Short mmCIF file of C-alpha atoms in Angstrom, two decimals:
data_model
loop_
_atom_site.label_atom_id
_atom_site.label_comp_id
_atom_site.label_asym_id
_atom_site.label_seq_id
_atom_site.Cartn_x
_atom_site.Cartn_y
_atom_site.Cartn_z
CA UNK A 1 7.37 13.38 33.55
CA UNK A 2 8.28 14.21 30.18
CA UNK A 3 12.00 12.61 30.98
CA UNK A 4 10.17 9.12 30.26
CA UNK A 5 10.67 9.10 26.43
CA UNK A 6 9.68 7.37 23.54
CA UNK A 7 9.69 3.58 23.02
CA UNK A 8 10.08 2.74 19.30
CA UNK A 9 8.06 1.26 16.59
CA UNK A 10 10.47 0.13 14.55
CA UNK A 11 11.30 -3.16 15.64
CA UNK A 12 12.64 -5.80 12.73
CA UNK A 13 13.15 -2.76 10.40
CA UNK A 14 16.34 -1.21 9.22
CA UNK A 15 18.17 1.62 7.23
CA UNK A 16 15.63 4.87 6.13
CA UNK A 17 12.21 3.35 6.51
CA UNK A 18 13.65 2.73 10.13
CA UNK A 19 14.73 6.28 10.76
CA UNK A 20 11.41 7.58 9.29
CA UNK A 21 9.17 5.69 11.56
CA UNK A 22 11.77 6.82 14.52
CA UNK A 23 11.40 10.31 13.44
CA UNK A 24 7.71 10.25 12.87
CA UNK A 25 6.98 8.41 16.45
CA UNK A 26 9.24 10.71 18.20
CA UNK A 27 7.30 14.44 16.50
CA UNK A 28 4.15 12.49 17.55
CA UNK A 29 5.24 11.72 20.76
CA UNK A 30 6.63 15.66 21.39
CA UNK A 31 3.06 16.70 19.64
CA UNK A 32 0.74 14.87 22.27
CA UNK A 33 3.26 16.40 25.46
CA UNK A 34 2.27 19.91 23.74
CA UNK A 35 -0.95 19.72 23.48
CA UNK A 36 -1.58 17.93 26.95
CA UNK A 37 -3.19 15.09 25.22
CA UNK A 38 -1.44 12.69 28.17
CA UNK A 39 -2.84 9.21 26.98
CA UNK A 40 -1.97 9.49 23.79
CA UNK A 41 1.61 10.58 24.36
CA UNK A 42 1.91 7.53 26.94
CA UNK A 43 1.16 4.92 23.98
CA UNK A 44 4.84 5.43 23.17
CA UNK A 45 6.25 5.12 26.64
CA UNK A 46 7.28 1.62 28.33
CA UNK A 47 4.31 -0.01 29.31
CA UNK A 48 5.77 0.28 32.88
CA UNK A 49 6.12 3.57 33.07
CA UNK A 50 2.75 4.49 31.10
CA UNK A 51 0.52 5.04 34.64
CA UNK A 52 2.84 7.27 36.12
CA UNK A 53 3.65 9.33 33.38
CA UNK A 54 -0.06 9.92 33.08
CA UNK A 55 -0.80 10.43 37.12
CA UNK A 56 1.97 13.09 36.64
CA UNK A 57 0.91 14.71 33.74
CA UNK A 58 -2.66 15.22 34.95
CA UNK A 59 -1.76 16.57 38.34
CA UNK A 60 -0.13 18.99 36.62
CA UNK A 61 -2.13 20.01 33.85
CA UNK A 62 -3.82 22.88 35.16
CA UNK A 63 -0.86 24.55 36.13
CA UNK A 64 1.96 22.98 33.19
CA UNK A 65 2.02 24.55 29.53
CA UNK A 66 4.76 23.66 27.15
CA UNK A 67 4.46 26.39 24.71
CA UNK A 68 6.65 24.95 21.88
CA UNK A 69 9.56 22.07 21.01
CA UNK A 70 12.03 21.23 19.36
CA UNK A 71 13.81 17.67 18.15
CA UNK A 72 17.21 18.48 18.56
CA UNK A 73 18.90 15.24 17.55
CA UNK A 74 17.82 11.28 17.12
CA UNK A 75 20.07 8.69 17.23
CA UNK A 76 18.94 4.92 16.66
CA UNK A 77 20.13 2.92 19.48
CA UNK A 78 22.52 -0.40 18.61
CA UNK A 79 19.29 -2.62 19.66
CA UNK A 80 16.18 -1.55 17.32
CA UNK A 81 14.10 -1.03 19.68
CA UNK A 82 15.68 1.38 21.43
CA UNK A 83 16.73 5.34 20.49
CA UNK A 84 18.01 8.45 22.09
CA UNK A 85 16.47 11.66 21.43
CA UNK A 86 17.42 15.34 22.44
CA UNK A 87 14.47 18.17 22.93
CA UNK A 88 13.89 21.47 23.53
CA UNK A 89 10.79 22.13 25.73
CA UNK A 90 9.50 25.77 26.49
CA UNK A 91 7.22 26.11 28.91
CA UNK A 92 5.91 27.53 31.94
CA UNK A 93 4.06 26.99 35.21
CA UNK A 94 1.08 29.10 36.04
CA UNK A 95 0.68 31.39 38.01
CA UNK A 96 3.79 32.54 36.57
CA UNK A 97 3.98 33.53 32.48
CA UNK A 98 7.61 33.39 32.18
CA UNK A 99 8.24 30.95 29.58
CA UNK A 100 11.52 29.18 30.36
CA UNK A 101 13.77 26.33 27.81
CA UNK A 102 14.68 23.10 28.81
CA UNK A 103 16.98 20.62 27.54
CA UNK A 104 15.23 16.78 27.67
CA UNK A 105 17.19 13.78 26.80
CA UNK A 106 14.54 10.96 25.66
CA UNK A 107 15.30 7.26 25.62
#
């Protein structure tokens, strides 16, 4: 589900303007997972894994509730297209309310 990741933007660009876009694709990205908006969040995922992420994410959506992230660390990858991102996730499952952290690495 949300283990997919981000693909990046940022292809033929280099040093800050780089990191920016990487940064601002990857808050986007963690934005549209927390507020469920599922085919907006799967415009940044590998076009191959864009139909499953959002058959996941919908059967789910009544019951799945991330409640609040946070971008731990982004690293560009060597290739610049390519990045790997740490996030915190709370979130819980109805019917339960107990909000629970997990660690998600994104790449």
């Amino acid at each position: 589900m949300i283990l997919a990741g981000c693909k990046s933007p940022v292809a033929n660009m280099s040093g800050y303007m780089r990191n920016k876009k990487l940064n601002d694709a990857v808050l986007e990205y963690n934005k549209y997972v927390r507020w469920r908006e599922w085919d907006k969040a799967s415009a940044y995922l590998r076009t191959a894994d864009q139909a499953g992420f959002k058959e996941k994410m919908e059967d789910a959506e009544e019951s799945f509730r991330v409640t609040d992230f946070e971008i731990k660390d982004t690293t560009p990858g060597e290739r610049t297209r390519t990045a790997s991102v740490r996030v915190f996730y709370r979130y819980y499952w109805l019917p339960s309310i107990t909000e629970k952290k997990l660690s998600v690495h994104q790449k």
